[in-house]
Short mmCIF file of C-alpha atoms in Angstrom, two decimals:
data_model
loop_
_atom_site.label_atom_id
_atom_site.label_comp_id
_atom_site.label_asym_id
_atom_site.label_seq_id
_atom_site.Cartn_x
_atom_site.Cartn_y
_atom_site.Cartn_z
CA MET U 94 -33.70 4.40 2.66
CA THR U 95 -32.98 3.18 -0.63
CA ILE U 96 -31.75 0.03 -2.51
CA VAL U 97 -28.24 0.81 -4.32
CA THR U 98 -26.26 -1.70 -6.54
CA ASP U 99 -22.68 -1.78 -8.07
CA GLU U 100 -22.00 -1.78 -11.82
CA SER U 101 -22.04 -5.49 -12.14
CA GLY U 102 -25.38 -5.66 -10.30
CA ARG U 103 -24.09 -8.43 -8.14
CA ILE U 104 -23.88 -6.33 -4.84
CA SER U 105 -26.92 -4.77 -3.56
CA MET U 106 -27.74 -2.86 -0.13
CA LEU U 107 -29.98 -0.36 1.52
CA ALA U 108 -28.56 2.94 2.10
CA PRO U 109 -29.81 6.23 3.38
CA VAL U 110 -31.28 8.67 0.71
CA GLY U 111 -28.69 11.26 -0.38
CA TRP U 112 -25.71 8.96 0.38
CA GLN U 113 -23.04 8.73 -2.14
CA VAL U 114 -22.56 5.75 -4.34
CA ASP U 115 -19.31 4.24 -5.93
CA GLY U 116 -20.03 0.86 -7.77
CA ARG U 117 -16.76 0.52 -9.78
CA PRO U 118 -15.12 -2.56 -9.61
CA ARG U 119 -11.89 -2.97 -7.47
CA PRO U 120 -8.58 -4.50 -8.06
CA GLN U 121 -8.41 -8.26 -6.59
CA GLY U 122 -5.24 -9.89 -5.33
CA ASP U 123 -2.38 -9.15 -7.65
CA GLY U 124 -4.34 -6.54 -9.62
CA SER U 125 -4.76 -8.80 -12.81
CA ALA U 126 -8.58 -8.79 -12.24
CA TYR U 127 -11.11 -6.63 -10.97
CA MET U 128 -14.02 -7.63 -8.75
CA PRO U 129 -17.35 -6.16 -7.70
CA SER U 130 -17.29 -3.48 -5.24
CA LEU U 131 -19.86 -1.14 -3.55
CA ILE U 132 -19.24 1.79 -1.43
CA VAL U 133 -21.93 3.98 0.08
CA SER U 134 -21.03 7.01 2.38
CA PRO U 135 -22.22 10.60 3.16
CA ASP U 136 -19.05 11.42 1.57
CA ILE U 137 -17.06 8.87 0.04
CA ASN U 138 -13.77 10.80 -0.12
CA GLU U 139 -13.62 10.89 3.79
CA PHE U 140 -14.85 7.26 4.34
CA VAL U 141 -12.54 4.37 3.50
CA TYR U 142 -8.80 4.38 3.31
CA SER U 143 -8.03 2.89 -0.24
CA ASN U 144 -4.63 0.88 -0.72
CA GLU U 145 -4.83 1.66 -4.38
CA PHE U 146 -3.39 5.19 -3.89
CA ASP U 147 -2.05 7.51 -0.97
CA GLY U 148 -4.70 10.50 -0.72
CA ALA U 149 -7.71 8.48 -1.75
CA TYR U 150 -10.44 7.90 0.94
CA GLY U 151 -8.18 8.75 3.52
CA THR U 152 -9.45 11.03 6.53
CA PHE U 153 -11.69 8.47 8.32
CA GLU U 154 -14.17 11.42 9.01
CA SER U 155 -17.27 9.81 7.53
CA SER U 156 -19.92 6.86 8.20
CA GLY U 157 -19.87 4.30 5.37
CA VAL U 158 -20.11 0.78 4.08
CA SER U 159 -17.96 -0.95 1.80
CA VAL U 160 -18.57 -4.25 0.25
CA ARG U 161 -16.39 -5.98 -2.34
CA VAL U 162 -16.38 -9.62 -3.55
CA ILE U 163 -13.23 -11.82 -2.98
CA ASP U 164 -11.58 -14.89 -4.14
CA THR U 165 -12.49 -18.06 -2.46
CA VAL U 166 -11.21 -17.84 1.17
CA GLU U 167 -8.55 -20.71 1.41
CA GLU U 168 -7.53 -20.13 4.99
CA ASP U 169 -9.57 -19.88 8.20
CA TYR U 170 -12.01 -16.75 8.01
CA SER U 171 -10.29 -15.42 11.25
CA GLN U 172 -6.95 -15.43 9.43
CA ARG U 173 -8.35 -13.84 6.42
CA VAL U 174 -10.02 -10.95 8.43
CA GLU U 175 -6.76 -10.42 10.13
CA ARG U 176 -5.13 -10.00 6.71
CA GLU U 177 -7.49 -7.74 5.47
CA ALA U 178 -7.11 -5.59 8.74
CA GLU U 179 -3.53 -5.10 8.02
CA GLY U 180 -4.45 -3.12 4.85
CA TRP U 181 -6.01 -0.62 7.16
CA ARG U 182 -2.93 1.70 7.61
CA GLY U 183 -3.84 4.19 10.63
CA CYS U 184 -6.00 1.48 12.23
CA GLU U 185 -5.74 -0.88 14.98
CA LYS U 186 -7.71 -4.06 15.97
CA THR U 187 -9.66 -3.74 19.26
CA ASP U 188 -9.38 -7.44 20.03
CA ILE U 189 -8.99 -10.92 18.17
CA PRO U 190 -11.35 -11.81 15.26
CA THR U 191 -14.53 -13.36 16.25
CA GLN U 192 -16.13 -16.23 14.00
CA TYR U 193 -19.78 -16.37 13.52
CA ALA U 194 -22.12 -18.50 11.73
CA ASP U 195 -25.97 -18.75 11.23
CA GLU U 196 -28.53 -19.66 8.55
CA HIS U 197 -27.75 -16.39 6.76
CA PHE U 198 -24.00 -16.57 6.64
CA ARG U 199 -20.64 -17.64 8.17
CA GLY U 200 -17.45 -15.64 8.61
CA ALA U 201 -15.11 -13.83 11.05
CA THR U 202 -15.25 -10.02 12.27
CA VAL U 203 -12.95 -7.76 14.03
CA ASP U 204 -13.27 -4.07 15.29
CA LEU U 205 -10.70 -1.42 14.46
CA THR U 206 -9.94 1.96 15.89
CA CYS U 207 -8.69 4.37 13.50
CA THR U 208 -6.72 7.46 13.94
CA ARG U 209 -7.14 10.56 11.64
CA TRP U 210 -4.18 12.40 10.43
CA ASP U 211 -4.66 15.07 13.27
CA ASP U 212 -4.21 12.15 15.78
CA THR U 213 -7.98 12.22 16.87
CA THR U 214 -9.76 8.82 17.07
CA ALA U 215 -12.66 8.34 14.38
CA ASP U 216 -15.77 6.22 14.95
CA ASP U 217 -15.28 2.58 15.53
CA THR U 218 -14.93 0.61 12.18
CA THR U 219 -16.29 -2.92 11.76
CA LEU U 220 -14.52 -5.50 9.29
CA TRP U 221 -16.31 -8.86 8.26
CA VAL U 222 -15.03 -11.51 5.90
CA PHE U 223 -18.09 -13.53 5.29
CA ARG U 224 -19.99 -16.20 2.76
CA ARG U 225 -23.68 -15.72 2.03
CA PRO U 226 -25.77 -18.84 1.23
CA GLU U 227 -25.12 -18.24 -2.37
CA LEU U 228 -21.21 -19.21 -1.73
CA VAL U 229 -19.95 -16.03 -2.64
CA GLU U 230 -17.40 -14.68 -0.30
CA ALA U 231 -17.03 -10.95 0.28
CA VAL U 232 -15.35 -8.27 2.65
CA ALA U 233 -17.55 -5.78 4.15
CA VAL U 234 -16.45 -2.64 6.14
CA LEU U 235 -19.05 -0.71 8.14
CA ARG U 236 -18.65 2.72 10.19
CA PHE U 237 -21.50 4.48 11.86
CA SER U 238 -21.69 7.35 14.41
CA GLU U 239 -23.22 6.74 17.73
CA ASP U 240 -26.37 8.66 16.59
CA GLU U 241 -26.66 6.43 13.47
CA SER U 242 -26.14 3.17 15.59
CA SER U 243 -28.79 4.39 18.14
CA GLN U 244 -31.23 4.57 15.31
CA GLY U 245 -30.53 0.96 14.19
CA LEU U 246 -28.80 1.88 10.98
CA PRO U 247 -26.08 -0.73 11.26
CA SER U 248 -28.17 -3.76 11.59
CA THR U 249 -30.64 -2.47 8.83
CA VAL U 250 -27.74 -2.02 6.22
CA TRP U 251 -26.01 -5.21 7.10
CA ASP U 252 -29.29 -7.31 7.03
CA SER U 253 -29.98 -5.87 3.64
CA ILE U 254 -26.51 -6.61 2.08
CA GLY U 255 -26.85 -9.10 -0.92
CA VAL U 256 -24.27 -10.75 -3.05
CA ALA U 257 -25.20 -12.75 -5.94
CA ALA U 258 -23.32 -15.49 -7.47
CA GLN U 259 -21.47 -15.42 -10.80
CA ALA U 260 -18.53 -17.17 -12.26
CA TYR U 261 -15.21 -15.07 -11.59
CA ASP U 262 -14.24 -15.61 -15.16
CA HIS U 263 -17.27 -13.50 -16.30
CA MET U 264 -15.90 -10.56 -14.53
CA THR U 265 -13.81 -7.62 -16.35
CA SER U 266 -9.98 -7.37 -16.10
CA GLU U 267 -9.98 -3.64 -16.44
CA LEU U 268 -11.16 -1.09 -14.02
CA GLY U 269 -14.37 0.59 -15.47
CA THR U 270 -13.85 4.27 -16.46
CA PRO U 271 -15.05 6.44 -13.86
CA GLY U 272 -18.20 8.74 -14.67
CA SER U 273 -17.39 11.68 -16.56
CA PHE U 274 -14.07 10.50 -17.42
CA VAL U 275 -12.58 9.26 -20.71
CA SER U 276 -9.86 6.56 -21.32
CA ILE U 277 -6.81 7.69 -23.29
CA SER U 278 -3.56 6.38 -24.65
CA ASP U 279 -0.18 7.27 -26.00
CA ASP U 280 0.98 7.29 -29.55
CA SER U 281 2.51 3.95 -28.94
CA GLY U 282 -0.48 2.27 -27.15
CA GLN U 283 1.86 1.28 -24.33
CA ILE U 284 0.22 3.55 -21.94
CA SER U 285 -3.38 4.13 -20.98
CA PHE U 286 -5.47 5.70 -18.25
CA ALA U 287 -8.70 7.50 -17.59
CA VAL U 288 -8.78 11.33 -16.85
CA PRO U 289 -11.79 14.09 -16.74
CA ALA U 290 -13.37 14.28 -20.31
CA ASP U 291 -12.51 18.00 -20.50
CA TRP U 292 -8.77 17.57 -20.00
CA ASP U 293 -6.25 18.14 -22.97
CA VAL U 294 -4.21 15.14 -23.97
CA ASP U 295 -0.56 14.69 -25.49
CA GLY U 296 0.59 11.10 -26.41
CA ALA U 297 3.73 12.10 -27.92
CA PRO U 298 6.99 10.55 -26.80
CA GLY U 299 9.19 12.29 -24.05
CA ALA U 300 12.63 12.38 -23.57
CA ALA U 301 14.25 9.23 -22.26
CA SER U 302 16.27 9.25 -18.75
CA ASP U 303 19.10 7.46 -20.00
CA GLY U 304 20.77 6.76 -23.35
CA GLY U 305 19.17 9.64 -25.45
CA GLY U 306 16.21 8.89 -27.72
CA SER U 307 12.71 9.09 -26.74
CA ALA U 308 10.31 6.93 -24.63
CA PRO U 309 6.65 6.56 -24.76
CA ALA U 310 4.82 9.27 -22.65
CA LEU U 311 1.09 10.32 -22.08
CA VAL U 312 0.13 13.79 -20.63
CA ALA U 313 -3.06 15.11 -19.59
CA ALA U 314 -4.27 18.16 -17.80
CA PRO U 315 -6.62 21.09 -17.86
CA ASP U 316 -3.72 23.11 -19.41
CA ILE U 317 -0.83 20.77 -20.39
CA ASP U 318 1.86 23.80 -20.89
CA ALA U 319 0.88 24.99 -17.18
CA PHE U 320 1.18 21.65 -15.76
CA LEU U 321 4.67 21.19 -17.48
CA SER U 322 6.05 24.38 -16.49
CA THR U 323 4.84 25.21 -12.95
CA ALA U 324 4.51 23.26 -9.62
CA THR U 325 1.12 24.19 -9.06
CA ALA U 326 -1.10 23.38 -12.06
CA PRO U 327 -2.85 20.08 -11.89
CA GLY U 328 -2.38 17.11 -14.42
CA VAL U 329 -0.83 13.70 -14.80
CA SER U 330 2.25 12.58 -16.86
CA VAL U 331 3.23 8.97 -17.24
CA GLU U 332 6.70 8.22 -19.19
CA LEU U 333 8.10 4.67 -19.51
CA ARG U 334 11.53 3.96 -18.38
CA PRO U 335 14.21 1.17 -19.17
CA ASP U 336 13.61 -2.32 -17.99
CA SER U 337 17.23 -2.41 -16.70
CA MET U 338 16.58 0.56 -14.20
CA ALA U 339 15.87 -0.71 -10.72
CA ILE U 340 12.85 1.09 -9.31
CA ASP U 341 14.42 2.52 -6.34
CA TYR U 342 17.30 4.19 -8.43
CA LEU U 343 14.47 5.48 -10.72
CA ALA U 344 12.81 7.12 -7.71
CA ALA U 345 16.09 8.54 -6.52
CA SER U 346 17.16 9.89 -9.79
CA GLU U 347 14.08 11.67 -10.60
CA SER U 348 12.82 12.94 -7.31
CA GLY U 349 13.38 16.60 -7.90
CA GLN U 350 10.65 19.08 -7.94
CA THR U 351 10.73 22.77 -9.09
CA GLY U 352 9.25 25.69 -7.38
CA ASP U 353 8.97 26.77 -3.83
CA CYS U 354 7.72 23.40 -2.38
CA GLU U 355 7.63 21.63 1.07
CA VAL U 356 8.68 17.88 0.59
CA GLY U 357 6.79 15.24 2.45
CA GLU U 358 8.24 12.15 3.85
CA PRO U 359 8.98 9.58 1.00
CA THR U 360 7.38 6.41 1.06
CA PRO U 361 9.05 3.12 1.01
CA SER U 362 8.75 0.61 -1.83
CA TYR U 363 4.77 -0.26 -1.64
CA ASP U 364 3.07 -2.91 -3.88
CA ASP U 365 -0.89 -1.96 -3.75
CA GLY U 366 -1.97 -5.03 -6.03
CA HIS U 367 -1.90 -2.68 -9.06
CA LEU U 368 1.44 -0.93 -9.27
CA LEU U 369 4.72 -1.55 -7.41
CA ASN U 370 5.86 1.90 -6.61
CA VAL U 371 8.03 4.13 -4.66
CA SER U 372 6.84 7.69 -4.44
CA ALA U 373 7.55 11.12 -2.84
CA GLU U 374 5.13 14.19 -2.12
CA TYR U 375 5.47 17.73 -2.60
CA PHE U 376 3.29 20.43 -1.34
CA CYS U 377 3.61 23.71 -3.74
CA GLU U 378 1.53 26.71 -2.96
CA GLY U 379 -1.79 25.08 -2.66
CA SER U 380 -1.15 22.31 -4.57
CA ARG U 381 -0.17 18.60 -3.86
CA THR U 382 2.29 16.48 -6.13
CA VAL U 383 2.67 12.86 -6.00
CA GLN U 384 5.74 11.65 -8.12
CA ALA U 385 6.31 8.05 -8.45
CA ALA U 386 8.54 5.48 -9.82
CA VAL U 387 6.25 2.47 -10.86
CA MET U 388 6.49 -1.13 -12.11
CA SER U 389 3.32 -2.96 -13.38
CA PRO U 390 2.39 -6.49 -12.75
CA ASN U 391 4.24 -7.34 -15.99
CA ASP U 392 7.38 -5.63 -14.98
CA VAL U 393 6.85 -2.66 -17.30
CA LYS U 394 8.63 0.57 -15.61
CA ALA U 395 7.69 4.20 -15.76
CA LYS U 396 7.85 7.60 -14.01
CA VAL U 397 4.34 8.85 -12.76
CA VAL U 398 3.57 12.56 -11.82
CA ILE U 399 0.10 13.23 -10.55
CA ARG U 400 -0.83 16.85 -9.25
CA GLY U 401 -3.85 18.59 -8.27
CA THR U 402 -5.07 21.43 -6.23
CA ALA U 403 -7.18 20.86 -3.11
CA GLU U 404 -10.27 20.78 -5.05
CA VAL U 405 -8.95 18.21 -7.43
CA TRP U 406 -7.83 16.05 -4.37
CA ASP U 407 -11.06 16.42 -2.75
CA ALA U 408 -12.87 15.29 -5.87
CA ASP U 409 -10.96 11.97 -5.50
CA ILE U 410 -9.79 12.57 -9.23
CA PRO U 411 -5.74 11.51 -8.67
CA SER U 412 -6.73 8.31 -7.19
CA GLN U 413 -9.28 7.54 -9.92
CA ILE U 414 -6.53 8.27 -12.46
CA TRP U 415 -3.93 6.06 -10.81
CA ALA U 416 -6.36 3.08 -10.45
CA THR U 417 -6.76 3.11 -14.16
CA ILE U 418 -2.96 3.18 -15.15
CA THR U 419 -2.20 0.57 -17.50
CA LEU U 420 1.51 -0.23 -18.70
CA THR U 421 2.16 -2.62 -21.53
CA ASP U 422 5.32 -4.09 -23.46
#
């Protein structure tokens, strides 16, 4: 076992040597601020379902632990843990939440049964909302296999979790740039996000959807020409759209995808606390494209296209790009 910490240094825990660590901050509430978060797992991409973006952390295959600091719990702990459980799509509560308190913490917990995409059942997941003696409140998610549980790993990790106090207004309001990524912006400075450092970037305006003229746009890809001209090459594009355009209309009017592609079920309007979005998926000859109409918390609207091969999705690159998209007036 080894001690691991998040990027802020506020969250720490014991984790088996060799487990992957993601210590980047995560969106809090309406997405206007980011709070400390620490995820450890043998394979983070297969551990925890993230509401930040479909495709991220989504298979429920792996053991793991996630801890994130939250705002002060204003309701009953059982109510808060119920609300947190609702965010775990594909999971059902096995019972009603249980409240707990001792000299180390107080809070509430509930067990979840999660179903994989092939309809098989994953290892049981335990969800906690708790307060440590430092009066810092957090959410923890733990999943371990039967073998790991028989070795006492859940209690060893749980007992080691530490969350240090710090004023919330000292925290950053931006998501930290992932490792090996760089932050980029378009020529107007209205669009920014992070991409792998070796990707090419084009921040020139693109064609507007209505009324002629041009609109701020930002494109990045290993090969921009291939990304724009095929349905299989990886990359990302974000192009602003008029404020007057309804997001549902924007999604319907720009839902086409070229190439021989299988179209997935479209998603209803969904607010992940970062971007309100309506999206559709396309599976084209070994690649997967998510095309979304989005609106930021400050009501800026855009069309977003993110595409990757299986290797790109396995590396969690699309969700890391999505989580860093910032749109300004």
